C-alpha cells in the first residue's frame, strides 16, 4: 500500500509541473507515467445464432400467424408476450414468444425469421435458437406429426392398448390406456394424453404418435421409467434407437 501511495503522489507532482522530474531518478520516471491505451485487435463480427438466424420452413397447408399481445398486458411490470398460432392438417398448436424475440414475416424472405433485441445478452441469445427450434417442431408436428417407438426387451415384457382401465379413471371422454406387463405382480395402466395415439404393431413394440413432440417424448419417458434398461442382461424398455453397453457378470 505504501508503494501505491508513493506512486500516486509522484504522478500528481508530474502532472503539476514538469520541472519536478529532476528530483526523481531517471530510471523511475517511466514507472510513474500513465500507460498507453490498450489497442484492441479483434475485428470479427459478433457471432450470430446458427439455429436462431435460420428461416422457418413452412410446408403447404400450414398457416403461421403471430398475434400481438393484448392491451391489458401492456401495462404490467413484465412485458406481455405475443402468441404464435400454427394450424395444419393434424391439429393446431400455439406458443408464447418472449417480448425480446421479433418475427419478420416479409414475403420476400424464404420463411419467417427470428431476431432478438440484444445479441450480446446471454439469456436472449440462448432463447433465440430455443424459440426457433420449438416453432419448427410445432410446424412439423401439425403437418407430419412426431412419433416414438418403444421396444420391450425381456421375458414376458409386452404392452397393449385398452379402452378401459381398472386402476385409474379417465381424464377425458374416450381416453385410451397403455397396459404394461414388465414383470410386476400388479397391472400398470397409463392414460394416453389428449391428442396422442398409441398402437402396438407387435406385442413387444409400442408406437406413440402426436403433433406435439414434447408431450410424445415425455409420455415415452414416463413409460420407460417402469423398466429402465439394465446393463447386465440388456432387459428393459428402449426408446427409439436407444442402446446400452453390456457389462460383465459380477464375480466374487
PDB file of C-alpha atoms in Angstrom:
ATOM      1  CA  UNK A   1       0.000   0.000   0.000  1.00  0.00           C
ATOM      2  CA  UNK A   2       2.914   2.349   0.725  1.00  0.00           C
ATOM      3  CA  UNK A   3       4.329   1.916  -2.759  1.00  0.00           C
ATOM      4  CA  UNK A   4       0.905   2.611  -4.286  1.00  0.00           C
ATOM      5  CA  UNK A   5       0.515   5.848  -2.337  1.00  0.00           C
ATOM      6  CA  UNK A   6       4.047   6.921  -3.282  1.00  0.00           C
ATOM      7  CA  UNK A   7       3.360   6.244  -6.952  1.00  0.00           C
ATOM      8  CA  UNK A   8       0.112   8.241  -6.798  1.00  0.00           C
ATOM      9  CA  UNK A   9       1.900  11.203  -5.193  1.00  0.00           C
ATOM     10  CA  UNK A  10       4.645  11.139  -7.832  1.00  0.00           C
ATOM     11  CA  UNK A  11       2.084  11.152 -10.622  1.00  0.00           C
ATOM     12  CA  UNK A  12       0.356  14.208  -9.151  1.00  0.00           C
ATOM     13  CA  UNK A  13       3.694  16.036  -8.980  1.00  0.00           C
ATOM     14  CA  UNK A  14       4.476  15.187 -12.584  1.00  0.00           C
ATOM     15  CA  UNK A  15       1.088  16.494 -13.686  1.00  0.00           C
ATOM     16  CA  UNK A  16       1.545  19.741 -11.707  1.00  0.00           C
ATOM     17  CA  UNK A  17       4.963  20.789 -13.062  1.00  0.00           C
ATOM     18  CA  UNK A  18       7.349  19.000 -15.411  1.00  0.00           C
ATOM     19  CA  UNK A  19      10.337  20.556 -13.600  1.00  0.00           C
ATOM     20  CA  UNK A  20       9.829  18.239 -10.597  1.00  0.00           C
ATOM     21  CA  UNK A  21      11.184  15.323 -12.622  1.00  0.00           C
ATOM     22  CA  UNK A  22      14.701  16.473 -11.616  1.00  0.00           C
ATOM     23  CA  UNK A  23      14.030  15.234  -8.050  1.00  0.00           C
ATOM     24  CA  UNK A  24      13.074  11.743  -9.310  1.00  0.00           C
ATOM     25  CA  UNK A  25      15.725   9.370 -10.639  1.00  0.00           C
ATOM     26  CA  UNK A  26      15.562   9.000 -14.390  1.00  0.00           C
ATOM     27  CA  UNK A  27      15.151   5.211 -14.248  1.00  0.00           C
ATOM     28  CA  UNK A  28      11.932   5.641 -12.180  1.00  0.00           C
ATOM     29  CA  UNK A  29      10.226   8.187 -14.442  1.00  0.00           C
ATOM     30  CA  UNK A  30       8.743   5.612 -16.884  1.00  0.00           C
ATOM     31  CA  UNK A  31       7.140   3.698 -13.996  1.00  0.00           C
ATOM     32  CA  UNK A  32       5.193   6.789 -12.858  1.00  0.00           C
ATOM     33  CA  UNK A  33       3.916   7.760 -16.284  1.00  0.00           C
ATOM     34  CA  UNK A  34       0.418   6.749 -17.404  1.00  0.00           C
ATOM     35  CA  UNK A  35       0.411   3.568 -19.503  1.00  0.00           C
ATOM     36  CA  UNK A  36      -0.590   3.834 -23.123  1.00  0.00           C
ATOM     37  CA  UNK A  37      -4.133   2.886 -24.011  1.00  0.00           C
ATOM     38  CA  UNK A  38      -4.500  -0.779 -24.940  1.00  0.00           C
ATOM     39  CA  UNK A  39      -5.264  -1.375 -28.574  1.00  0.00           C
ATOM     40  CA  UNK A  40      -7.859  -3.929 -29.495  1.00  0.00           C
ATOM     41  CA  UNK A  41      -7.075  -6.277 -32.348  1.00  0.00           C
ATOM     42  CA  UNK A  42     -10.484  -8.048 -32.567  1.00  0.00           C
ATOM     43  CA  UNK A  43     -12.102  -7.221 -35.885  1.00  0.00           C
ATOM     44  CA  UNK A  44     -14.572 -10.122 -36.262  1.00  0.00           C
ATOM     45  CA  UNK A  45     -18.316  -9.559 -36.283  1.00  0.00           C
ATOM     46  CA  UNK A  46     -20.391 -10.774 -33.297  1.00  0.00           C
ATOM     47  CA  UNK A  47     -21.283 -14.462 -33.555  1.00  0.00           C
ATOM     48  CA  UNK A  48     -24.909 -14.994 -34.582  1.00  0.00           C
ATOM     49  CA  UNK A  49     -27.045 -17.971 -33.569  1.00  0.00           C
ATOM     50  CA  UNK A  50     -26.780 -20.615 -36.286  1.00  0.00           C
ATOM     51  CA  UNK A  51     -30.181 -22.082 -35.410  1.00  0.00           C
ATOM     52  CA  UNK A  52     -31.993 -18.864 -34.500  1.00  0.00           C
ATOM     53  CA  UNK A  53     -30.957 -16.995 -37.639  1.00  0.00           C
ATOM     54  CA  UNK A  54     -32.177 -19.779 -39.956  1.00  0.00           C
ATOM     55  CA  UNK A  55     -35.602 -19.111 -41.534  1.00  0.00           C
ATOM     56  CA  UNK A  56     -38.576 -21.256 -40.572  1.00  0.00           C
ATOM     57  CA  UNK A  57     -39.671 -23.813 -43.158  1.00  0.00           C
ATOM     58  CA  UNK A  58     -43.455 -23.763 -43.566  1.00  0.00           C
ATOM     59  CA  UNK A  59     -44.862 -26.521 -45.828  1.00  0.00           C
ATOM     60  CA  UNK A  60     -48.035 -26.091 -47.875  1.00  0.00           C
ATOM     61  CA  UNK A  61     -51.264 -26.433 -45.934  1.00  0.00           C
ATOM     62  CA  UNK A  62     -49.851 -24.921 -42.728  1.00  0.00           C
ATOM     63  CA  UNK A  63     -50.826 -21.440 -41.538  1.00  0.00           C
ATOM     64  CA  UNK A  64     -48.441 -19.401 -39.385  1.00  0.00           C
ATOM     65  CA  UNK A  65     -49.990 -16.440 -37.553  1.00  0.00           C
ATOM     66  CA  UNK A  66     -48.498 -14.089 -34.960  1.00  0.00           C
ATOM     67  CA  UNK A  67     -50.953 -12.440 -32.556  1.00  0.00           C
ATOM     68  CA  UNK A  68     -49.842  -9.239 -30.832  1.00  0.00           C
ATOM     69  CA  UNK A  69     -50.084  -9.083 -27.013  1.00  0.00           C
ATOM     70  CA  UNK A  70     -53.359  -7.908 -25.560  1.00  0.00           C
ATOM     71  CA  UNK A  71     -53.836  -4.303 -24.414  1.00  0.00           C
ATOM     72  CA  UNK A  72     -54.357  -5.428 -20.793  1.00  0.00           C
ATOM     73  CA  UNK A  73     -50.911  -6.982 -20.557  1.00  0.00           C
ATOM     74  CA  UNK A  74     -49.028  -3.930 -21.837  1.00  0.00           C
ATOM     75  CA  UNK A  75     -49.310  -2.038 -18.550  1.00  0.00           C
ATOM     76  CA  UNK A  76     -47.874  -4.881 -16.463  1.00  0.00           C
ATOM     77  CA  UNK A  77     -44.425  -4.802 -14.907  1.00  0.00           C
ATOM     78  CA  UNK A  78     -43.216  -7.568 -17.225  1.00  0.00           C
ATOM     79  CA  UNK A  79     -43.608  -7.201 -20.965  1.00  0.00           C
ATOM     80  CA  UNK A  80     -46.522  -9.078 -22.465  1.00  0.00           C
ATOM     81  CA  UNK A  81     -45.666 -11.917 -24.830  1.00  0.00           C
ATOM     82  CA  UNK A  82     -47.068 -12.351 -28.303  1.00  0.00           C
ATOM     83  CA  UNK A  83     -48.647 -15.669 -29.298  1.00  0.00           C
ATOM     84  CA  UNK A  84     -47.929 -17.721 -32.399  1.00  0.00           C
ATOM     85  CA  UNK A  85     -50.736 -19.939 -33.731  1.00  0.00           C
ATOM     86  CA  UNK A  86     -49.795 -22.779 -36.083  1.00  0.00           C
ATOM     87  CA  UNK A  87     -52.552 -24.724 -37.786  1.00  0.00           C
ATOM     88  CA  UNK A  88     -52.173 -27.737 -40.045  1.00  0.00           C
ATOM     89  CA  UNK A  89     -53.845 -30.977 -41.158  1.00  0.00           C
ATOM     90  CA  UNK A  90     -53.037 -32.781 -37.864  1.00  0.00           C
ATOM     91  CA  UNK A  91     -54.167 -30.084 -35.461  1.00  0.00           C
ATOM     92  CA  UNK A  92     -53.475 -26.639 -34.072  1.00  0.00           C
ATOM     93  CA  UNK A  93     -50.759 -25.544 -31.664  1.00  0.00           C
ATOM     94  CA  UNK A  94     -49.945 -22.213 -30.017  1.00  0.00           C
ATOM     95  CA  UNK A  95     -46.838 -20.882 -28.309  1.00  0.00           C
ATOM     96  CA  UNK A  96     -45.999 -17.729 -26.365  1.00  0.00           C
ATOM     97  CA  UNK A  97     -42.996 -15.800 -27.668  1.00  0.00           C
ATOM     98  CA  UNK A  98     -40.756 -13.726 -25.332  1.00  0.00           C
ATOM     99  CA  UNK A  99     -41.087  -9.965 -25.745  1.00  0.00           C
ATOM    100  CA  UNK A 100     -37.456  -9.576 -26.879  1.00  0.00           C
ATOM    101  CA  UNK A 101     -37.901 -12.020 -29.794  1.00  0.00           C
ATOM    102  CA  UNK A 102     -39.162 -10.485 -33.057  1.00  0.00           C
ATOM    103  CA  UNK A 103     -40.519 -12.420 -36.032  1.00  0.00           C
ATOM    104  CA  UNK A 104     -40.033 -10.985 -39.504  1.00  0.00           C
ATOM    105  CA  UNK A 105     -42.706 -12.259 -41.931  1.00  0.00           C
ATOM    106  CA  UNK A 106     -41.522 -10.408 -45.035  1.00  0.00           C
ATOM    107  CA  UNK A 107     -42.870 -12.210 -48.143  1.00  0.00           C
ATOM    108  CA  UNK A 108     -39.541 -11.625 -49.885  1.00  0.00           C
ATOM    109  CA  UNK A 109     -37.827 -13.984 -47.427  1.00  0.00           C
ATOM    110  CA  UNK A 110     -37.831 -17.759 -47.788  1.00  0.00           C
ATOM    111  CA  UNK A 111     -39.668 -18.009 -44.466  1.00  0.00           C
ATOM    112  CA  UNK A 112     -40.269 -16.194 -41.173  1.00  0.00           C
ATOM    113  CA  UNK A 113     -37.018 -15.193 -39.474  1.00  0.00           C
ATOM    114  CA  UNK A 114     -36.418 -14.591 -35.777  1.00  0.00           C
ATOM    115  CA  UNK A 115     -34.290 -11.813 -34.283  1.00  0.00           C
ATOM    116  CA  UNK A 116     -33.596 -10.598 -30.748  1.00  0.00           C
ATOM    117  CA  UNK A 117     -33.200  -7.067 -29.425  1.00  0.00           C
ATOM    118  CA  UNK A 118     -29.740  -7.533 -27.856  1.00  0.00           C
ATOM    119  CA  UNK A 119     -27.467 -10.202 -29.341  1.00  0.00           C
ATOM    120  CA  UNK A 120     -24.919  -9.727 -26.541  1.00  0.00           C
ATOM    121  CA  UNK A 121     -27.338 -10.694 -23.771  1.00  0.00           C
ATOM    122  CA  UNK A 122     -26.839 -14.334 -22.717  1.00  0.00           C
ATOM    123  CA  UNK A 123     -30.487 -15.063 -21.995  1.00  0.00           C
ATOM    124  CA  UNK A 124     -31.732 -13.550 -25.239  1.00  0.00           C
ATOM    125  CA  UNK A 125     -29.076 -15.335 -27.266  1.00  0.00           C
ATOM    126  CA  UNK A 126     -29.921 -18.667 -25.622  1.00  0.00           C
ATOM    127  CA  UNK A 127     -33.672 -18.285 -26.147  1.00  0.00           C
ATOM    128  CA  UNK A 128     -33.148 -17.184 -29.757  1.00  0.00           C
ATOM    129  CA  UNK A 129     -32.313 -20.670 -31.001  1.00  0.00           C
ATOM    130  CA  UNK A 130     -34.583 -22.394 -28.474  1.00  0.00           C
ATOM    131  CA  UNK A 131     -37.641 -20.447 -29.606  1.00  0.00           C
ATOM    132  CA  UNK A 132     -36.886 -21.142 -33.253  1.00  0.00           C
ATOM    133  CA  UNK A 133     -36.451 -24.892 -32.554  1.00  0.00           C
ATOM    134  CA  UNK A 134     -39.784 -25.057 -30.696  1.00  0.00           C
ATOM    135  CA  UNK A 135     -41.598 -23.274 -33.515  1.00  0.00           C
ATOM    136  CA  UNK A 136     -40.094 -25.583 -36.149  1.00  0.00           C
ATOM    137  CA  UNK A 137     -41.110 -28.647 -34.095  1.00  0.00           C
ATOM    138  CA  UNK A 138     -44.675 -27.310 -33.887  1.00  0.00           C
ATOM    139  CA  UNK A 139     -44.755 -26.755 -37.655  1.00  0.00           C
ATOM    140  CA  UNK A 140     -43.530 -30.302 -38.265  1.00  0.00           C
ATOM    141  CA  UNK A 141     -45.995 -31.661 -35.713  1.00  0.00           C
ATOM    142  CA  UNK A 142     -49.132 -30.194 -37.301  1.00  0.00           C
ATOM    143  CA  UNK A 143     -48.009 -31.210 -40.806  1.00  0.00           C
ATOM    144  CA  UNK A 144     -46.377 -34.643 -40.392  1.00  0.00           C
ATOM    145  CA  UNK A 145     -46.522 -35.429 -36.677  1.00  0.00           C
ATOM    146  CA  UNK A 146     -43.954 -36.745 -34.201  1.00  0.00           C
ATOM    147  CA  UNK A 147     -43.534 -40.370 -33.190  1.00  0.00           C
ATOM    148  CA  UNK A 148     -41.650 -42.532 -30.706  1.00  0.00           C
ATOM    149  CA  UNK A 149     -41.135 -46.297 -30.871  1.00  0.00           C
ATOM    150  CA  UNK A 150     -40.712 -48.184 -27.596  1.00  0.00           C
ATOM    151  CA  UNK A 151     -39.067 -51.619 -27.677  1.00  0.00           C
ATOM    152  CA  UNK A 152     -39.659 -54.103 -24.834  1.00  0.00           C
ATOM    153  CA  UNK A 153     -36.750 -56.466 -24.236  1.00  0.00           C
ATOM    154  CA  UNK A 154     -37.289 -59.148 -21.590  1.00  0.00           C
ATOM    155  CA  UNK A 155     -39.071 -62.431 -20.945  1.00  0.00           C
ATOM    156  CA  UNK A 156     -42.818 -61.737 -20.997  1.00  0.00           C
ATOM    157  CA  UNK A 157     -42.369 -57.995 -21.492  1.00  0.00           C
ATOM    158  CA  UNK A 158     -45.153 -56.597 -23.671  1.00  0.00           C
ATOM    159  CA  UNK A 159     -47.777 -53.855 -23.865  1.00  0.00           C
ATOM    160  CA  UNK A 160     -51.354 -53.476 -25.044  1.00  0.00           C
ATOM    161  CA  UNK A 161     -53.674 -50.535 -25.714  1.00  0.00           C
ATOM    162  CA  UNK A 162     -57.008 -50.795 -23.841  1.00  0.00           C
ATOM    163  CA  UNK A 163     -60.173 -48.710 -23.945  1.00  0.00           C
ATOM    164  CA  UNK A 164     -60.844 -49.149 -20.215  1.00  0.00           C
ATOM    165  CA  UNK A 165     -58.739 -49.287 -17.055  1.00  0.00           C
ATOM    166  CA  UNK A 166     -59.296 -50.792 -13.616  1.00  0.00           C
ATOM    167  CA  UNK A 167     -56.766 -48.833 -11.543  1.00  0.00           C
ATOM    168  CA  UNK A 168     -57.178 -45.256 -12.838  1.00  0.00           C
ATOM    169  CA  UNK A 169     -60.051 -43.054 -14.010  1.00  0.00           C
ATOM    170  CA  UNK A 170     -60.209 -41.478 -17.489  1.00  0.00           C
ATOM    171  CA  UNK A 171     -59.239 -37.809 -17.659  1.00  0.00           C
ATOM    172  CA  UNK A 172     -61.362 -37.033 -20.748  1.00  0.00           C
ATOM    173  CA  UNK A 173     -64.092 -38.865 -22.686  1.00  0.00           C
ATOM    174  CA  UNK A 174     -62.816 -41.617 -24.959  1.00  0.00           C
ATOM    175  CA  UNK A 175     -59.360 -41.800 -23.378  1.00  0.00           C
ATOM    176  CA  UNK A 176     -57.352 -44.945 -24.046  1.00  0.00           C
ATOM    177  CA  UNK A 177     -54.820 -46.585 -21.759  1.00  0.00           C
ATOM    178  CA  UNK A 178     -51.487 -48.342 -22.182  1.00  0.00           C
ATOM    179  CA  UNK A 179     -51.293 -51.596 -20.203  1.00  0.00           C
ATOM    180  CA  UNK A 180     -47.720 -52.673 -19.414  1.00  0.00           C
ATOM    181  CA  UNK A 181     -46.618 -56.168 -18.443  1.00  0.00           C
ATOM    182  CA  UNK A 182     -42.986 -55.844 -17.445  1.00  0.00           C
ATOM    183  CA  UNK A 183     -42.547 -58.223 -14.505  1.00  0.00           C
ATOM    184  CA  UNK A 184     -44.741 -56.647 -11.841  1.00  0.00           C
ATOM    185  CA  UNK A 185     -47.439 -58.546  -9.954  1.00  0.00           C
ATOM    186  CA  UNK A 186     -49.939 -55.699 -10.358  1.00  0.00           C
ATOM    187  CA  UNK A 187     -51.191 -54.153 -13.628  1.00  0.00           C
ATOM    188  CA  UNK A 188     -49.551 -50.952 -14.814  1.00  0.00           C
ATOM    189  CA  UNK A 189     -52.024 -48.710 -16.642  1.00  0.00           C
ATOM    190  CA  UNK A 190     -51.128 -45.291 -18.012  1.00  0.00           C
ATOM    191  CA  UNK A 191     -53.587 -42.872 -19.590  1.00  0.00           C
ATOM    192  CA  UNK A 192     -52.683 -41.646 -23.066  1.00  0.00           C
ATOM    193  CA  UNK A 193     -52.528 -37.812 -23.181  1.00  0.00           C
ATOM    194  CA  UNK A 194     -55.135 -35.961 -25.187  1.00  0.00           C
ATOM    195  CA  UNK A 195     -54.279 -35.590 -28.858  1.00  0.00           C
ATOM    196  CA  UNK A 196     -51.943 -38.592 -28.915  1.00  0.00           C
ATOM    197  CA  UNK A 197     -52.376 -42.024 -30.451  1.00  0.00           C
ATOM    198  CA  UNK A 198     -50.851 -45.325 -29.385  1.00  0.00           C
ATOM    199  CA  UNK A 199     -50.732 -48.637 -31.234  1.00  0.00           C
ATOM    200  CA  UNK A 200     -48.936 -51.977 -30.931  1.00  0.00           C
ATOM    201  CA  UNK A 201     -47.699 -53.226 -34.324  1.00  0.00           C
ATOM    202  CA  UNK A 202     -46.024 -56.076 -32.383  1.00  0.00           C
ATOM    203  CA  UNK A 203     -46.503 -57.321 -28.813  1.00  0.00           C
ATOM    204  CA  UNK A 204     -43.014 -56.035 -27.939  1.00  0.00           C
ATOM    205  CA  UNK A 205     -43.368 -52.715 -29.798  1.00  0.00           C
ATOM    206  CA  UNK A 206     -45.364 -49.639 -28.834  1.00  0.00           C
ATOM    207  CA  UNK A 207     -45.827 -46.756 -31.279  1.00  0.00           C
ATOM    208  CA  UNK A 208     -46.694 -43.296 -29.931  1.00  0.00           C
ATOM    209  CA  UNK A 209     -47.825 -40.534 -32.303  1.00  0.00           C
ATOM    210  CA  UNK A 210     -48.842 -36.941 -31.725  1.00  0.00           C
ATOM    211  CA  UNK A 211     -48.481 -33.371 -33.014  1.00  0.00           C
ATOM    212  CA  UNK A 212     -46.513 -32.046 -30.019  1.00  0.00           C
ATOM    213  CA  UNK A 213     -43.019 -33.515 -29.696  1.00  0.00           C
ATOM    214  CA  UNK A 214     -42.584 -32.583 -26.047  1.00  0.00           C
ATOM    215  CA  UNK A 215     -45.748 -34.440 -24.997  1.00  0.00           C
ATOM    216  CA  UNK A 216     -44.861 -37.535 -27.041  1.00  0.00           C
ATOM    217  CA  UNK A 217     -41.340 -37.846 -25.640  1.00  0.00           C
ATOM    218  CA  UNK A 218     -42.465 -37.050 -22.102  1.00  0.00           C
ATOM    219  CA  UNK A 219     -45.036 -39.875 -22.205  1.00  0.00           C
ATOM    220  CA  UNK A 220     -42.390 -42.217 -23.665  1.00  0.00           C
ATOM    221  CA  UNK A 221     -40.054 -41.334 -20.781  1.00  0.00           C
ATOM    222  CA  UNK A 222     -42.864 -41.978 -18.299  1.00  0.00           C
ATOM    223  CA  UNK A 223     -43.319 -45.500 -19.698  1.00  0.00           C
ATOM    224  CA  UNK A 224     -39.561 -46.120 -19.745  1.00  0.00           C
ATOM    225  CA  UNK A 225     -39.313 -45.280 -16.025  1.00  0.00           C
ATOM    226  CA  UNK A 226     -41.085 -48.541 -15.157  1.00  0.00           C
ATOM    227  CA  UNK A 227     -38.241 -50.631 -16.569  1.00  0.00           C
ATOM    228  CA  UNK A 228     -35.042 -48.746 -17.281  1.00  0.00           C
ATOM    229  CA  UNK A 229     -32.535 -50.722 -19.380  1.00  0.00           C
ATOM    230  CA  UNK A 230     -30.107 -52.600 -17.146  1.00  0.00           C
ATOM    231  CA  UNK A 231     -26.507 -53.270 -18.251  1.00  0.00           C
ATOM    232  CA  UNK A 232     -26.094 -56.962 -17.312  1.00  0.00           C
ATOM    233  CA  UNK A 233     -28.815 -58.774 -19.264  1.00  0.00           C
ATOM    234  CA  UNK A 234     -29.935 -55.910 -21.501  1.00  0.00           C
ATOM    235  CA  UNK A 235     -33.529 -56.072 -20.257  1.00  0.00           C
ATOM    236  CA  UNK A 236     -35.785 -53.029 -20.149  1.00  0.00           C
ATOM    237  CA  UNK A 237     -37.752 -50.556 -22.247  1.00  0.00           C
ATOM    238  CA  UNK A 238     -35.790 -48.833 -25.009  1.00  0.00           C
ATOM    239  CA  UNK A 239     -36.976 -45.615 -26.707  1.00  0.00           C
ATOM    240  CA  UNK A 240     -36.311 -45.198 -30.450  1.00  0.00           C
ATOM    241  CA  UNK A 241     -32.735 -46.248 -31.269  1.00  0.00           C
ATOM    242  CA  UNK A 242     -31.518 -46.342 -27.677  1.00  0.00           C
ATOM    243  CA  UNK A 243     -28.825 -48.921 -26.893  1.00  0.00           C
ATOM    244  CA  UNK A 244     -26.887 -49.928 -23.801  1.00  0.00           C
ATOM    245  CA  UNK A 245     -23.393 -51.337 -23.360  1.00  0.00           C
ATOM    246  CA  UNK A 246     -23.467 -54.673 -21.519  1.00  0.00           C
ATOM    247  CA  UNK A 247     -21.161 -55.289 -18.557  1.00  0.00           C
ATOM    248  CA  UNK A 248     -19.519 -58.486 -17.435  1.00  0.00           C
ATOM    249  CA  UNK A 249     -21.255 -60.542 -14.787  1.00  0.00           C
ATOM    250  CA  UNK A 250     -20.294 -59.884 -11.215  1.00  0.00           C
ATOM    251  CA  UNK A 251     -17.928 -62.461  -9.762  1.00  0.00           C
ATOM    252  CA  UNK A 252     -16.994 -62.870  -6.131  1.00  0.00           C
TER     253      UNK A 252
END
